[in-house]
CSV table of N, CA, C and O in Angstrom, one decimal:
chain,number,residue,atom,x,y,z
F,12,UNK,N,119.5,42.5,99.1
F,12,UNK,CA,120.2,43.2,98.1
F,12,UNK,C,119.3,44.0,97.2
F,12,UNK,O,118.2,43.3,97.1
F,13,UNK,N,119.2,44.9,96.6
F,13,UNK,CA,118.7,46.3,95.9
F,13,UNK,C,119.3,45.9,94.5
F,13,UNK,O,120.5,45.7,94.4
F,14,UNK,N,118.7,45.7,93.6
F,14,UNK,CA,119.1,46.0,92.4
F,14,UNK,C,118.4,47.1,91.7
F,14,UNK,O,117.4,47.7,92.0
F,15,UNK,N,119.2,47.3,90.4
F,15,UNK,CA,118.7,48.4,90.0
F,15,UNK,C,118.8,48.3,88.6
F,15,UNK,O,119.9,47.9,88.1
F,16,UNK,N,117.9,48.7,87.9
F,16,UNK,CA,117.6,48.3,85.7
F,16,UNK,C,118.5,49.4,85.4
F,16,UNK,O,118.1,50.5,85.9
F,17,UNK,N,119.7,49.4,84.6
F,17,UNK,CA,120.4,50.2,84.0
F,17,UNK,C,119.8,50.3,83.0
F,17,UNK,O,119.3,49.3,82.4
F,18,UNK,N,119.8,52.1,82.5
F,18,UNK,CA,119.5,52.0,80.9
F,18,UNK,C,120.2,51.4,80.1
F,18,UNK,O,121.4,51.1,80.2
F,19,UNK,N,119.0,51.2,78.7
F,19,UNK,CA,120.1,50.4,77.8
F,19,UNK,C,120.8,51.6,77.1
F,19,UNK,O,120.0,52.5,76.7
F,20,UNK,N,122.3,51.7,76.8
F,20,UNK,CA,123.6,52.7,76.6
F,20,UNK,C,124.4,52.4,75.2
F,20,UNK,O,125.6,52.0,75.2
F,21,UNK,N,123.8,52.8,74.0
F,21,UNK,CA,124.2,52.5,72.5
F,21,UNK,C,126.0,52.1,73.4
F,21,UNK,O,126.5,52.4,74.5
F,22,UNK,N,126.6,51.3,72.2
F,22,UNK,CA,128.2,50.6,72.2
F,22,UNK,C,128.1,51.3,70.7
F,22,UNK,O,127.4,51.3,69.7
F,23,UNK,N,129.7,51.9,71.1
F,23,UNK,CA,130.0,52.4,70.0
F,23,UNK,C,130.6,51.2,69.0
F,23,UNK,O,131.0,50.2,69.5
F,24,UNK,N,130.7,51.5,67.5
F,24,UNK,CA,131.2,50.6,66.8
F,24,UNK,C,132.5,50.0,66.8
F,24,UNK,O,132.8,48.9,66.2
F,25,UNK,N,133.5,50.7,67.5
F,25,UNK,CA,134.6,50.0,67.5
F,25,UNK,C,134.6,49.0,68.7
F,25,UNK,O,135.1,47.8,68.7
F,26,UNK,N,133.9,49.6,69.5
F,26,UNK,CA,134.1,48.5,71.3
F,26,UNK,C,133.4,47.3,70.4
F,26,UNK,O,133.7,46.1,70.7
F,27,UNK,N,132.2,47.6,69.3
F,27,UNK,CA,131.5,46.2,69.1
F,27,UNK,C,132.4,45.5,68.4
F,27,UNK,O,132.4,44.3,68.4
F,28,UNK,N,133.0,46.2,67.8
F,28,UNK,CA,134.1,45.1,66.9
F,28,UNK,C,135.1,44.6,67.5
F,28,UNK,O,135.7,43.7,67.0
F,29,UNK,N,135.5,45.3,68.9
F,29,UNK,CA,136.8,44.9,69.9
F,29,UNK,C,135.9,43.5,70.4
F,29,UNK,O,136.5,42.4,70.3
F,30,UNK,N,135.0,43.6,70.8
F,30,UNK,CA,134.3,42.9,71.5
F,30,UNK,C,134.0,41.1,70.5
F,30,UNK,O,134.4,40.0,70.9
F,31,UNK,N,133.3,41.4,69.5
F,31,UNK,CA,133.5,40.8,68.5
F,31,UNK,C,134.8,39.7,68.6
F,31,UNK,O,134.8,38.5,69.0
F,32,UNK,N,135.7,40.4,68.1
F,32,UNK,CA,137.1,39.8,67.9
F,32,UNK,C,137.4,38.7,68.8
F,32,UNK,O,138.0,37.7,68.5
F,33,UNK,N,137.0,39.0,70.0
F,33,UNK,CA,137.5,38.3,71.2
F,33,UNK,C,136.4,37.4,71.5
F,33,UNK,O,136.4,36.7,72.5
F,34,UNK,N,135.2,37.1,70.4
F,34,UNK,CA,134.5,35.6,70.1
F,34,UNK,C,134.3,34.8,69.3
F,34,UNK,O,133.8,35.1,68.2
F,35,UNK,N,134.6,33.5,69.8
F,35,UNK,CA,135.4,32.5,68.6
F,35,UNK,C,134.1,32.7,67.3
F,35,UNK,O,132.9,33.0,67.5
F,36,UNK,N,134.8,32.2,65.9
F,36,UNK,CA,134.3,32.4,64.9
F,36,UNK,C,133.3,31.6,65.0
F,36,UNK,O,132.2,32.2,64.9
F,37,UNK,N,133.2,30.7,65.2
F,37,UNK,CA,132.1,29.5,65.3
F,37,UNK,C,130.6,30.1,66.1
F,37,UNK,O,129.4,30.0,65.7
F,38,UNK,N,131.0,30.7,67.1
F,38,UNK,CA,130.3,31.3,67.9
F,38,UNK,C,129.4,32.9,67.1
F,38,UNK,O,128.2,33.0,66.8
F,39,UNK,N,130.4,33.7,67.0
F,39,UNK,CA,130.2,34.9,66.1
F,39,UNK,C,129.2,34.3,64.8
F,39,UNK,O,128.2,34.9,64.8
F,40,UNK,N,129.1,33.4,63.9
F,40,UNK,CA,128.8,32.8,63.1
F,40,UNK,C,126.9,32.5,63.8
F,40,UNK,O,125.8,32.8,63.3
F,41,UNK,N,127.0,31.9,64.6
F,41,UNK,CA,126.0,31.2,65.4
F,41,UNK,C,125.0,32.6,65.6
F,41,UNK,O,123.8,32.7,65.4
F,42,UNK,N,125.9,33.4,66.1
F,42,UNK,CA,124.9,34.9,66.5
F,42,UNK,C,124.3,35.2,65.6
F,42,UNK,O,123.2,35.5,66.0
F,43,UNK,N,124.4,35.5,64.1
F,43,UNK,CA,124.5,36.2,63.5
F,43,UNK,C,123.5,35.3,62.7
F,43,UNK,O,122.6,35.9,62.1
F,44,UNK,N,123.5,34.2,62.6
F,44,UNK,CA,122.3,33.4,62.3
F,44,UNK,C,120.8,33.0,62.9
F,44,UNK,O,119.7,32.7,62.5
F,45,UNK,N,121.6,33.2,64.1
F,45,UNK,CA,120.0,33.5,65.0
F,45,UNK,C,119.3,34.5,65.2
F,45,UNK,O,118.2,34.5,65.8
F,46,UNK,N,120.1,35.7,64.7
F,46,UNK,CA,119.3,37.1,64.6
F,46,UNK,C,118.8,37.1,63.7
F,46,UNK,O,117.6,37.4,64.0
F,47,UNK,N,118.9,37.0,62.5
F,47,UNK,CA,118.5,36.5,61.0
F,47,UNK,C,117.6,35.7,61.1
F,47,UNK,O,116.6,36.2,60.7
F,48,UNK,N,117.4,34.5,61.4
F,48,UNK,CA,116.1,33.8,61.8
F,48,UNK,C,115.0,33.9,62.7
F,48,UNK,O,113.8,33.5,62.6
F,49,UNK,N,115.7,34.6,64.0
F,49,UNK,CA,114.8,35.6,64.7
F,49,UNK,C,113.4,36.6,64.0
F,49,UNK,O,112.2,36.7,64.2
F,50,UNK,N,114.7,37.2,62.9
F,50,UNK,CA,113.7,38.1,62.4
F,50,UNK,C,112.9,37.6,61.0
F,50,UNK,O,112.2,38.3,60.3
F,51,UNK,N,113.2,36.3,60.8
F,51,UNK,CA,112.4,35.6,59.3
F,51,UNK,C,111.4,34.9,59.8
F,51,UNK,O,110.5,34.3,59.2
F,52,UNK,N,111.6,35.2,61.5
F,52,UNK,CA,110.1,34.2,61.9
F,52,UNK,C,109.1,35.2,62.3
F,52,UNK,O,108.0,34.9,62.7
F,53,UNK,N,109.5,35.9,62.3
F,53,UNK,CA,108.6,37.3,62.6
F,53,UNK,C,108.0,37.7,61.1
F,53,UNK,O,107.2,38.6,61.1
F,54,UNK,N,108.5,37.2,60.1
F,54,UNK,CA,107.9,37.6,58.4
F,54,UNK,C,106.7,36.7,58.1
F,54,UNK,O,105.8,37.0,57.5
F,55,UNK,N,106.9,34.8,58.8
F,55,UNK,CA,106.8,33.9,58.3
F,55,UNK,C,105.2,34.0,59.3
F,55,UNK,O,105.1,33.1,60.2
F,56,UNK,N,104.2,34.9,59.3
F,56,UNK,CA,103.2,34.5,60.5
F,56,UNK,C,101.8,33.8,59.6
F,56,UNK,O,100.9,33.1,60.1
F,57,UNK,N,101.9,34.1,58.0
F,57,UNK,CA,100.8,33.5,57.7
F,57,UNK,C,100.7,31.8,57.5
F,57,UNK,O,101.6,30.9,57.4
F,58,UNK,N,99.5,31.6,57.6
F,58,UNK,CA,99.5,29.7,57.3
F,58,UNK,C,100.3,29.0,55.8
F,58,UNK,O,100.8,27.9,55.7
F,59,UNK,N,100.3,29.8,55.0
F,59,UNK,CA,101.3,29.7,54.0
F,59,UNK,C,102.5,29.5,53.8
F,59,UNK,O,103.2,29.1,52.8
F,60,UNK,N,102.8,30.1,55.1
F,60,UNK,CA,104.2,30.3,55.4
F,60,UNK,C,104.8,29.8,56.8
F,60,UNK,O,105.6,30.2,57.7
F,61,UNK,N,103.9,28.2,56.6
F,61,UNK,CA,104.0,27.9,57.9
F,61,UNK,C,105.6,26.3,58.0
F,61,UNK,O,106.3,25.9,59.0
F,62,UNK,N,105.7,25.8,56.6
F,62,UNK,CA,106.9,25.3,56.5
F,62,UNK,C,108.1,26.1,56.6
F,62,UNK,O,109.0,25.8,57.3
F,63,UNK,N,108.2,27.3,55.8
F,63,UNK,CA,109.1,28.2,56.2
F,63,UNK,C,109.7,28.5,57.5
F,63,UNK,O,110.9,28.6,57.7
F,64,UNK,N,108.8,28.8,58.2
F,64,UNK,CA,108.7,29.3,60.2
F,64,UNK,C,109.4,27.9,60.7
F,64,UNK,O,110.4,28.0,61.4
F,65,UNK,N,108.9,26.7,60.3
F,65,UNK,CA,109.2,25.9,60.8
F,65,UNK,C,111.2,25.6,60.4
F,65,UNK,O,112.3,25.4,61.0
F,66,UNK,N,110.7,25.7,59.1
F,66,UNK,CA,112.6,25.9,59.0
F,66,UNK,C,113.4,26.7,59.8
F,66,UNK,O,114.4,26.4,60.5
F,67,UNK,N,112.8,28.2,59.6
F,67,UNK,CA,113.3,29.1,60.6
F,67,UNK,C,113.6,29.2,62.3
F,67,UNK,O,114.3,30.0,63.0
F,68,UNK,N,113.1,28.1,62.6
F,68,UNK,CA,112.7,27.3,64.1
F,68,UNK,C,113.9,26.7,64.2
F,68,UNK,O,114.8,27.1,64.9
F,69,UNK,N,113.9,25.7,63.2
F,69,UNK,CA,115.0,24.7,63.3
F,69,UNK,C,116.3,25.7,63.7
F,69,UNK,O,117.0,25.7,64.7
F,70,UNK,N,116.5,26.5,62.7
F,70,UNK,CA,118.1,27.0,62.5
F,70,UNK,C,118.4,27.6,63.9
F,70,UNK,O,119.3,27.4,64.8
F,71,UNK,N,117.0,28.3,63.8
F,71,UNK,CA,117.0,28.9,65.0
F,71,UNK,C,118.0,28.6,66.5
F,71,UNK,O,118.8,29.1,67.2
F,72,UNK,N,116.9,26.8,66.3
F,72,UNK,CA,117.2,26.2,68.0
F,72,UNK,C,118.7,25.7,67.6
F,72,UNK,O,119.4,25.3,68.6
F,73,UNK,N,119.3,25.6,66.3
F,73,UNK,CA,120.7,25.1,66.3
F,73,UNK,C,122.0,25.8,67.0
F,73,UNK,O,122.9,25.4,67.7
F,74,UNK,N,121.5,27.5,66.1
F,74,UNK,CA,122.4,28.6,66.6
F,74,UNK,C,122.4,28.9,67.8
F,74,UNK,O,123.5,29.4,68.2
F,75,UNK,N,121.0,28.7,68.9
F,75,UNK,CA,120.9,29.0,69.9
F,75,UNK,C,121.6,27.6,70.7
F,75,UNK,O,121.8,27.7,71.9
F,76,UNK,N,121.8,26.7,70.2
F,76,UNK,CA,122.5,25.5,71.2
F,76,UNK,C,123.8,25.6,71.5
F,76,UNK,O,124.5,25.2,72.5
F,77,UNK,N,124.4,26.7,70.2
F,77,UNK,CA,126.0,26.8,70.1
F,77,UNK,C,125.8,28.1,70.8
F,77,UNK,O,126.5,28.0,71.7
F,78,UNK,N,125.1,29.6,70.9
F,78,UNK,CA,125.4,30.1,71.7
F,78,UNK,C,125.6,29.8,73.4
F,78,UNK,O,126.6,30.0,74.2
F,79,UNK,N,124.2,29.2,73.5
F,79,UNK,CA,124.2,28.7,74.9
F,79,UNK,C,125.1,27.4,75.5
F,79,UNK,O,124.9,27.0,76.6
F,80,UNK,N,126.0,26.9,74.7
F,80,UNK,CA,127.2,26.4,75.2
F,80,UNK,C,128.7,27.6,75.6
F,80,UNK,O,129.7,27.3,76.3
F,81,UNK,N,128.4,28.6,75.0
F,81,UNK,CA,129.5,29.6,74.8
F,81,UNK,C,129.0,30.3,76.3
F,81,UNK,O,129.7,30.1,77.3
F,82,UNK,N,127.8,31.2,76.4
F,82,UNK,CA,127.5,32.2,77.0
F,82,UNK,C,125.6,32.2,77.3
F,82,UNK,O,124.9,33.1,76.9
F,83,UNK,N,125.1,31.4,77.9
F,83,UNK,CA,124.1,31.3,78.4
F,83,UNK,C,123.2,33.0,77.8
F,83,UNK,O,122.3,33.1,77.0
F,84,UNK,N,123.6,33.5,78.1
F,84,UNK,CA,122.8,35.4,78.4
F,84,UNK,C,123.1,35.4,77.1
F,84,UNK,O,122.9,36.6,76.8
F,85,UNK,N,123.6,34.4,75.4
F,85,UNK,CA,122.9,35.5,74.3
F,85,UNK,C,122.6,34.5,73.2
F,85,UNK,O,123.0,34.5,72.0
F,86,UNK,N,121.5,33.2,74.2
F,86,UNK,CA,120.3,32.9,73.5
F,86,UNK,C,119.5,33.9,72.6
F,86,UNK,O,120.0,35.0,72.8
F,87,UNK,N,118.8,33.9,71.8
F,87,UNK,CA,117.9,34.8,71.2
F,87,UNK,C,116.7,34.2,70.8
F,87,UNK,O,116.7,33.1,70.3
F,88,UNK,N,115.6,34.8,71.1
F,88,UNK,CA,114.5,34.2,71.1
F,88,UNK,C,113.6,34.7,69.7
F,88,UNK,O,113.6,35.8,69.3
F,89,UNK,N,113.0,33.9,69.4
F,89,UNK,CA,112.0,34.4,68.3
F,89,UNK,C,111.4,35.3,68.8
F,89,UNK,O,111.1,35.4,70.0
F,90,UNK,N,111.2,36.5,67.7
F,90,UNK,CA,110.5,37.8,67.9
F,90,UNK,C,111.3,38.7,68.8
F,90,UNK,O,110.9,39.8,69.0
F,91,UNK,N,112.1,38.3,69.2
F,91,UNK,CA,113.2,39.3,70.3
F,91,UNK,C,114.3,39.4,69.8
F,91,UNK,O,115.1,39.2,70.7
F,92,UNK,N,114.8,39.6,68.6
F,92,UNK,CA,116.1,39.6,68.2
F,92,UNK,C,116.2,41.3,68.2
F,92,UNK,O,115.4,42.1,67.7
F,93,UNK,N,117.3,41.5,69.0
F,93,UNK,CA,117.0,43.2,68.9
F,93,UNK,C,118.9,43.5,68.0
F,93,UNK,O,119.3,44.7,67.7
């Protein structure tokens, strides 16, 4: 079988909000905290700021346990929150 990499194709703001709607709040909630910690662990890189990261970790792997009971494919990984 042939596959083939589709570009990535902006979603306009309504389909994201249709889209949205139709995932449960619990879940929506989860996303939206792991992108936010995604991107506080990308702030947190000095030794200073290394209990912080570690908090950031935590929330992280929490949000990410409730996505990946919902929908496997929107884990989010540190430093990849796009």
């Amino acid at each position: 079988m042939i596959t083939t990499d589709l570009p990535a194709v902006p979603i306009p703001d309504a389909v994201a909000v249709l889209i949205g709607r139709q995932m449960p709040e619990h879940v929506a909630r989860a996303e939206r905290e792991a992108v936010n910690q995604a991107f506080n662990i990308g702030l947190c890189r000095k030794p200073e700021y290394a209990e912080t990261r570690e908090w950031a970790l935590a929330d992280l792997a929490r949000a990410n346990k409730t996505l990946a009971a919902y929908n496997p494919g929107l884990v989010v990984r540190a430093g990849g929150a796009r």
